[in-house]
Amino acid sequence: MKSKRRAAVAIGVLAAPLLAISLPASSASAHGWVTSPGSRQDQCAKGIVDCGEIKYEPQSVEGPKGLHSCSGGNAQFAELDDDSKPWQVTPVGTSYTFTWHFTARHATANWQYFIGGQKIAEFDGHGAQPPADLSQQVDFGGFTGRQKVLAVWNIADTANAFYSCIDVNIGGSGGGGGGNGGGGGTPGTCTAPAWAADKVYTGGSTVTYGGHTWRAKWWVQGEQPGSTGQWGAWEDLGAC
């Protein structure tokens, strides 16, 4: 009996290195992408544009930090780098509220936004975990016309980041499938603070989300404006 036990232990010791070699390298165990304005992978997931495998995992565009690539350097997601595809373009004003959705949250270094390699905004993550949904008001500076915005989520304790590209038309109308800015309002006049999923709002509070101004009907926390229709806690005051 003892000899059998010793043999089993020996087999386990020999198998351990092989198991370690066969397991995939660990990654950031965090996933997320921009859902508003609709990023390229968000459009793929919703079937707006035919993009191949990315439609099954829009949250997984992960790559080393410092890239300027819609695909995050992933060959299987290379279609995200193809500017000739009929990407839906969102008409925006001089600023817009970008919203990230996280399916697995992770300590965050920062979020960065680029146009043509130039950084236009950065938000400090303070090494904390973000909420499931996070909105950030981004000023486009002096850029106008159709632009490709690269949004980057830099993880705090790994060498990786997550990438999302968003096509916008600054100060104009949508193209490539078109975006709908909603009725009313003058683009670029959003004055209310960006909606945040972790903040408590009382009746009458106003926020900016998805290029619209929203007013809370009653006390609310964590409910995304527009996600529950006319019966929800938020009243849509129109585009801004």
mmCIF file with all atom_site columns, C-alpha atoms in Angstrom, residues 19-148:
data_model
loop_
_atom_site.group_PDB
_atom_site.id
_atom_site.type_symbol
_atom_site.label_atom_id
_atom_site.label_alt_id
_atom_site.label_comp_id
_atom_site.label_asym_id
_atom_site.label_entity_id
_atom_site.label_seq_id
_atom_site.pdbx_PDB_ins_code
_atom_site.Cartn_x
_atom_site.Cartn_y
_atom_site.Cartn_z
_atom_site.occupancy
_atom_site.B_iso_or_equiv
_atom_site.pdbx_formal_charge
_atom_site.auth_seq_id
_atom_site.auth_comp_id
_atom_site.auth_asym_id
_atom_site.auth_atom_id
_atom_site.pdbx_PDB_model_num
ATOM 1   C CA . LEU A 1 19  ? 0.526   21.090 -16.144 1.00 0.00 ? 19  LEU A CA 1
ATOM 2   C CA . ALA A 1 20  ? 2.143   24.453 -15.465 1.00 0.00 ? 20  ALA A CA 1
ATOM 3   C CA . ILE A 1 21  ? 3.540   24.563 -18.980 1.00 0.00 ? 21  ILE A CA 1
ATOM 4   C CA . SER A 1 22  ? 0.189   23.662 -20.547 1.00 0.00 ? 22  SER A CA 1
ATOM 5   C CA . LEU A 1 23  ? -1.799  26.362 -18.722 1.00 0.00 ? 23  LEU A CA 1
ATOM 6   C CA . PRO A 1 24  ? -2.178  29.703 -20.522 1.00 0.00 ? 24  PRO A CA 1
ATOM 7   C CA . ALA A 1 25  ? -0.366  32.740 -19.182 1.00 0.00 ? 25  ALA A CA 1
ATOM 8   C CA . SER A 1 26  ? -2.524  34.787 -16.826 1.00 0.00 ? 26  SER A CA 1
ATOM 9   C CA . SER A 1 27  ? -3.868  38.103 -18.051 1.00 0.00 ? 27  SER A CA 1
ATOM 10  C CA . ALA A 1 28  ? -5.527  41.049 -16.397 1.00 0.00 ? 28  ALA A CA 1
ATOM 11  C CA . SER A 1 29  ? -8.700  39.118 -15.416 1.00 0.00 ? 29  SER A CA 1
ATOM 12  C CA . ALA A 1 30  ? -10.551 42.299 -16.294 1.00 0.00 ? 30  ALA A CA 1
ATOM 13  C CA . HIS A 1 31  ? -12.633 43.137 -19.325 1.00 0.00 ? 31  HIS A CA 1
ATOM 14  C CA . GLY A 1 32  ? -14.448 46.168 -20.678 1.00 0.00 ? 32  GLY A CA 1
ATOM 15  C CA . TRP A 1 33  ? -15.317 48.287 -23.688 1.00 0.00 ? 33  TRP A CA 1
ATOM 16  C CA . VAL A 1 34  ? -16.975 51.577 -24.646 1.00 0.00 ? 34  VAL A CA 1
ATOM 17  C CA . THR A 1 35  ? -20.721 51.238 -25.139 1.00 0.00 ? 35  THR A CA 1
ATOM 18  C CA . SER A 1 36  ? -21.583 54.928 -25.717 1.00 0.00 ? 36  SER A CA 1
ATOM 19  C CA . PRO A 1 37  ? -20.928 56.255 -28.265 1.00 0.00 ? 37  PRO A CA 1
ATOM 20  C CA . GLY A 1 38  ? -21.078 52.790 -29.814 1.00 0.00 ? 38  GLY A CA 1
ATOM 21  C CA . SER A 1 39  ? -17.493 51.605 -30.227 1.00 0.00 ? 39  SER A CA 1
ATOM 22  C CA . ARG A 1 40  ? -16.469 49.406 -33.127 1.00 0.00 ? 40  ARG A CA 1
ATOM 23  C CA . GLN A 1 41  ? -16.584 46.214 -31.060 1.00 0.00 ? 41  GLN A CA 1
ATOM 24  C CA . ASP A 1 42  ? -19.939 47.280 -29.600 1.00 0.00 ? 42  ASP A CA 1
ATOM 25  C CA . GLN A 1 43  ? -21.307 47.600 -33.140 1.00 0.00 ? 43  GLN A CA 1
ATOM 26  C CA . CYS A 1 44  ? -19.895 44.162 -33.936 1.00 0.00 ? 44  CYS A CA 1
ATOM 27  C CA . ALA A 1 45  ? -21.569 42.631 -30.897 1.00 0.00 ? 45  ALA A CA 1
ATOM 28  C CA . LYS A 1 46  ? -24.918 44.184 -31.845 1.00 0.00 ? 46  LYS A CA 1
ATOM 29  C CA . GLY A 1 47  ? -24.669 43.004 -35.460 1.00 0.00 ? 47  GLY A CA 1
ATOM 30  C CA . ILE A 1 48  ? -24.551 46.539 -36.877 1.00 0.00 ? 48  ILE A CA 1
ATOM 31  C CA . VAL A 1 49  ? -21.305 45.709 -38.704 1.00 0.00 ? 49  VAL A CA 1
ATOM 32  C CA . ASP A 1 50  ? -20.092 42.241 -39.724 1.00 0.00 ? 50  ASP A CA 1
ATOM 33  C CA . CYS A 1 51  ? -16.778 41.783 -37.912 1.00 0.00 ? 51  CYS A CA 1
ATOM 34  C CA . GLY A 1 52  ? -16.131 38.103 -37.335 1.00 0.00 ? 52  GLY A CA 1
ATOM 35  C CA . GLU A 1 53  ? -15.110 36.663 -33.970 1.00 0.00 ? 53  GLU A CA 1
ATOM 36  C CA . ILE A 1 54  ? -15.045 39.950 -32.025 1.00 0.00 ? 54  ILE A CA 1
ATOM 37  C CA . LYS A 1 55  ? -18.863 39.906 -31.966 1.00 0.00 ? 55  LYS A CA 1
ATOM 38  C CA . TYR A 1 56  ? -18.697 37.195 -29.301 1.00 0.00 ? 56  TYR A CA 1
ATOM 39  C CA . GLU A 1 57  ? -16.332 39.033 -26.957 1.00 0.00 ? 57  GLU A CA 1
ATOM 40  C CA . PRO A 1 58  ? -16.361 42.831 -27.354 1.00 0.00 ? 58  PRO A CA 1
ATOM 41  C CA . GLN A 1 59  ? -14.879 43.078 -23.864 1.00 0.00 ? 59  GLN A CA 1
ATOM 42  C CA . SER A 1 60  ? -11.681 41.224 -24.749 1.00 0.00 ? 60  SER A CA 1
ATOM 43  C CA . VAL A 1 61  ? -9.682  43.701 -26.863 1.00 0.00 ? 61  VAL A CA 1
ATOM 44  C CA . GLU A 1 62  ? -6.645  43.486 -24.600 1.00 0.00 ? 62  GLU A CA 1
ATOM 45  C CA . GLY A 1 63  ? -3.013  44.164 -25.418 1.00 0.00 ? 63  GLY A CA 1
ATOM 46  C CA . PRO A 1 64  ? 0.202   45.669 -24.064 1.00 0.00 ? 64  PRO A CA 1
ATOM 47  C CA . LYS A 1 65  ? 0.034   49.240 -22.831 1.00 0.00 ? 65  LYS A CA 1
ATOM 48  C CA . GLY A 1 66  ? 1.120   52.007 -25.182 1.00 0.00 ? 66  GLY A CA 1
ATOM 49  C CA . LEU A 1 67  ? -0.475  50.759 -28.405 1.00 0.00 ? 67  LEU A CA 1
ATOM 50  C CA . HIS A 1 68  ? -2.487  52.944 -30.792 1.00 0.00 ? 68  HIS A CA 1
ATOM 51  C CA . SER A 1 69  ? -4.492  50.103 -32.282 1.00 0.00 ? 69  SER A CA 1
ATOM 52  C CA . CYS A 1 70  ? -8.226  49.466 -32.320 1.00 0.00 ? 70  CYS A CA 1
ATOM 53  C CA . SER A 1 71  ? -7.527  45.730 -32.123 1.00 0.00 ? 71  SER A CA 1
ATOM 54  C CA . GLY A 1 72  ? -5.043  45.985 -29.276 1.00 0.00 ? 72  GLY A CA 1
ATOM 55  C CA . GLY A 1 73  ? -2.567  44.159 -31.498 1.00 0.00 ? 73  GLY A CA 1
ATOM 56  C CA . ASN A 1 74  ? -4.747  41.026 -31.622 1.00 0.00 ? 74  ASN A CA 1
ATOM 57  C CA . ALA A 1 75  ? -4.670  39.395 -35.058 1.00 0.00 ? 75  ALA A CA 1
ATOM 58  C CA . GLN A 1 76  ? -8.071  37.741 -34.477 1.00 0.00 ? 76  GLN A CA 1
ATOM 59  C CA . PHE A 1 77  ? -9.617  41.192 -33.975 1.00 0.00 ? 77  PHE A CA 1
ATOM 60  C CA . ALA A 1 78  ? -7.816  42.864 -36.897 1.00 0.00 ? 78  ALA A CA 1
ATOM 61  C CA . GLU A 1 79  ? -11.110 43.862 -38.514 1.00 0.00 ? 79  GLU A CA 1
ATOM 62  C CA . LEU A 1 80  ? -11.431 46.559 -35.859 1.00 0.00 ? 80  LEU A CA 1
ATOM 63  C CA . ASP A 1 81  ? -8.457  48.321 -37.511 1.00 0.00 ? 81  ASP A CA 1
ATOM 64  C CA . ASP A 1 82  ? -10.188 48.397 -40.910 1.00 0.00 ? 82  ASP A CA 1
ATOM 65  C CA . ASP A 1 83  ? -11.312 52.006 -41.448 1.00 0.00 ? 83  ASP A CA 1
ATOM 66  C CA . SER A 1 84  ? -13.075 51.060 -44.692 1.00 0.00 ? 84  SER A CA 1
ATOM 67  C CA . LYS A 1 85  ? -15.808 49.099 -42.915 1.00 0.00 ? 85  LYS A CA 1
ATOM 68  C CA . PRO A 1 86  ? -19.220 50.823 -42.627 1.00 0.00 ? 86  PRO A CA 1
ATOM 69  C CA . TRP A 1 87  ? -18.744 51.863 -39.016 1.00 0.00 ? 87  TRP A CA 1
ATOM 70  C CA . GLN A 1 88  ? -21.626 53.816 -37.541 1.00 0.00 ? 88  GLN A CA 1
ATOM 71  C CA . VAL A 1 89  ? -20.542 57.405 -36.881 1.00 0.00 ? 89  VAL A CA 1
ATOM 72  C CA . THR A 1 90  ? -21.970 59.319 -33.924 1.00 0.00 ? 90  THR A CA 1
ATOM 73  C CA . PRO A 1 91  ? -22.574 63.062 -34.418 1.00 0.00 ? 91  PRO A CA 1
ATOM 74  C CA . VAL A 1 92  ? -21.220 64.961 -31.411 1.00 0.00 ? 92  VAL A CA 1
ATOM 75  C CA . GLY A 1 93  ? -20.567 68.506 -30.263 1.00 0.00 ? 93  GLY A CA 1
ATOM 76  C CA . THR A 1 94  ? -17.345 69.850 -28.773 1.00 0.00 ? 94  THR A CA 1
ATOM 77  C CA . SER A 1 95  ? -17.612 67.281 -25.966 1.00 0.00 ? 95  SER A CA 1
ATOM 78  C CA . TYR A 1 96  ? -19.374 63.986 -25.327 1.00 0.00 ? 96  TYR A CA 1
ATOM 79  C CA . THR A 1 97  ? -19.983 61.590 -22.468 1.00 0.00 ? 97  THR A CA 1
ATOM 80  C CA . PHE A 1 98  ? -18.183 58.290 -23.073 1.00 0.00 ? 98  PHE A CA 1
ATOM 81  C CA . THR A 1 99  ? -19.450 55.262 -21.144 1.00 0.00 ? 99  THR A CA 1
ATOM 82  C CA . TRP A 1 100 ? -17.461 52.110 -20.404 1.00 0.00 ? 100 TRP A CA 1
ATOM 83  C CA . HIS A 1 101 ? -19.061 48.816 -19.426 1.00 0.00 ? 101 HIS A CA 1
ATOM 84  C CA . PHE A 1 102 ? -16.942 46.371 -17.402 1.00 0.00 ? 102 PHE A CA 1
ATOM 85  C CA . THR A 1 103 ? -17.755 42.674 -17.294 1.00 0.00 ? 103 THR A CA 1
ATOM 86  C CA . ALA A 1 104 ? -14.831 42.043 -14.939 1.00 0.00 ? 104 ALA A CA 1
ATOM 87  C CA . ARG A 1 105 ? -13.447 44.965 -12.975 1.00 0.00 ? 105 ARG A CA 1
ATOM 88  C CA . HIS A 1 106 ? -9.794  45.460 -12.101 1.00 0.00 ? 106 HIS A CA 1
ATOM 89  C CA . ALA A 1 107 ? -7.628  48.029 -10.330 1.00 0.00 ? 107 ALA A CA 1
ATOM 90  C CA . THR A 1 108 ? -7.187  50.910 -12.770 1.00 0.00 ? 108 THR A CA 1
ATOM 91  C CA . ALA A 1 109 ? -4.220  53.170 -13.489 1.00 0.00 ? 109 ALA A CA 1
ATOM 92  C CA . ASN A 1 110 ? -6.130  55.523 -15.790 1.00 0.00 ? 110 ASN A CA 1
ATOM 93  C CA . TRP A 1 111 ? -8.318  55.962 -18.846 1.00 0.00 ? 111 TRP A CA 1
ATOM 94  C CA . GLN A 1 112 ? -6.921  57.828 -21.850 1.00 0.00 ? 112 GLN A CA 1
ATOM 95  C CA . TYR A 1 113 ? -8.482  59.161 -25.061 1.00 0.00 ? 113 TYR A CA 1
ATOM 96  C CA . PHE A 1 114 ? -6.610  59.862 -28.300 1.00 0.00 ? 114 PHE A CA 1
ATOM 97  C CA . ILE A 1 115 ? -7.327  61.318 -31.729 1.00 0.00 ? 115 ILE A CA 1
ATOM 98  C CA . GLY A 1 116 ? -4.667  60.759 -34.384 1.00 0.00 ? 116 GLY A CA 1
ATOM 99  C CA . GLY A 1 117 ? -2.100  59.826 -31.750 1.00 0.00 ? 117 GLY A CA 1
ATOM 100 C CA . GLN A 1 118 ? -2.725  63.017 -29.750 1.00 0.00 ? 118 GLN A CA 1
ATOM 101 C CA . LYS A 1 119 ? -4.038  62.576 -26.231 1.00 0.00 ? 119 LYS A CA 1
ATOM 102 C CA . ILE A 1 120 ? -7.175  64.649 -25.667 1.00 0.00 ? 120 ILE A CA 1
ATOM 103 C CA . ALA A 1 121 ? -8.201  63.433 -22.190 1.00 0.00 ? 121 ALA A CA 1
ATOM 104 C CA . GLU A 1 122 ? -7.000  61.379 -19.229 1.00 0.00 ? 122 GLU A CA 1
ATOM 105 C CA . PHE A 1 123 ? -8.832  60.266 -16.081 1.00 0.00 ? 123 PHE A CA 1
ATOM 106 C CA . ASP A 1 124 ? -6.975  58.921 -13.035 1.00 0.00 ? 124 ASP A CA 1
ATOM 107 C CA . GLY A 1 125 ? -8.161  55.545 -11.771 1.00 0.00 ? 125 GLY A CA 1
ATOM 108 C CA . HIS A 1 126 ? -6.328  55.906 -8.416  1.00 0.00 ? 126 HIS A CA 1
ATOM 109 C CA . GLY A 1 127 ? -5.620  52.177 -8.452  1.00 0.00 ? 127 GLY A CA 1
ATOM 110 C CA . ALA A 1 128 ? -9.246  51.442 -7.568  1.00 0.00 ? 128 ALA A CA 1
ATOM 111 C CA . GLN A 1 129 ? -11.821 49.116 -9.118  1.00 0.00 ? 129 GLN A CA 1
ATOM 112 C CA . PRO A 1 130 ? -14.324 50.932 -11.346 1.00 0.00 ? 130 PRO A CA 1
ATOM 113 C CA . PRO A 1 131 ? -18.091 50.432 -11.078 1.00 0.00 ? 131 PRO A CA 1
ATOM 114 C CA . ALA A 1 132 ? -19.799 48.186 -13.629 1.00 0.00 ? 132 ALA A CA 1
ATOM 115 C CA . ASP A 1 133 ? -20.532 51.253 -15.789 1.00 0.00 ? 133 ASP A CA 1
ATOM 116 C CA . LEU A 1 134 ? -18.514 54.445 -15.819 1.00 0.00 ? 134 LEU A CA 1
ATOM 117 C CA . SER A 1 135 ? -19.151 57.700 -17.723 1.00 0.00 ? 135 SER A CA 1
ATOM 118 C CA . GLN A 1 136 ? -16.542 60.353 -18.533 1.00 0.00 ? 136 GLN A CA 1
ATOM 119 C CA . GLN A 1 137 ? -17.025 63.726 -20.213 1.00 0.00 ? 137 GLN A CA 1
ATOM 120 C CA . VAL A 1 138 ? -14.414 64.141 -22.968 1.00 0.00 ? 138 VAL A CA 1
ATOM 121 C CA . ASP A 1 139 ? -13.600 67.475 -24.596 1.00 0.00 ? 139 ASP A CA 1
ATOM 122 C CA . PHE A 1 140 ? -12.500 67.121 -28.233 1.00 0.00 ? 140 PHE A CA 1
ATOM 123 C CA . GLY A 1 141 ? -10.417 70.293 -28.160 1.00 0.00 ? 141 GLY A CA 1
ATOM 124 C CA . GLY A 1 142 ? -9.884  71.801 -31.590 1.00 0.00 ? 142 GLY A CA 1
ATOM 125 C CA . PHE A 1 143 ? -10.734 68.672 -33.561 1.00 0.00 ? 143 PHE A CA 1
ATOM 126 C CA . THR A 1 144 ? -13.653 68.823 -35.992 1.00 0.00 ? 144 THR A CA 1
ATOM 127 C CA . GLY A 1 145 ? -15.245 66.593 -38.621 1.00 0.00 ? 145 GLY A CA 1
ATOM 128 C CA . ARG A 1 146 ? -15.068 62.815 -38.771 1.00 0.00 ? 146 ARG A CA 1
ATOM 129 C CA . GLN A 1 147 ? -12.515 61.447 -36.307 1.00 0.00 ? 147 GLN A CA 1
ATOM 130 C CA . LYS A 1 148 ? -11.561 58.094 -34.835 1.00 0.00 ? 148 LYS A CA 1
#
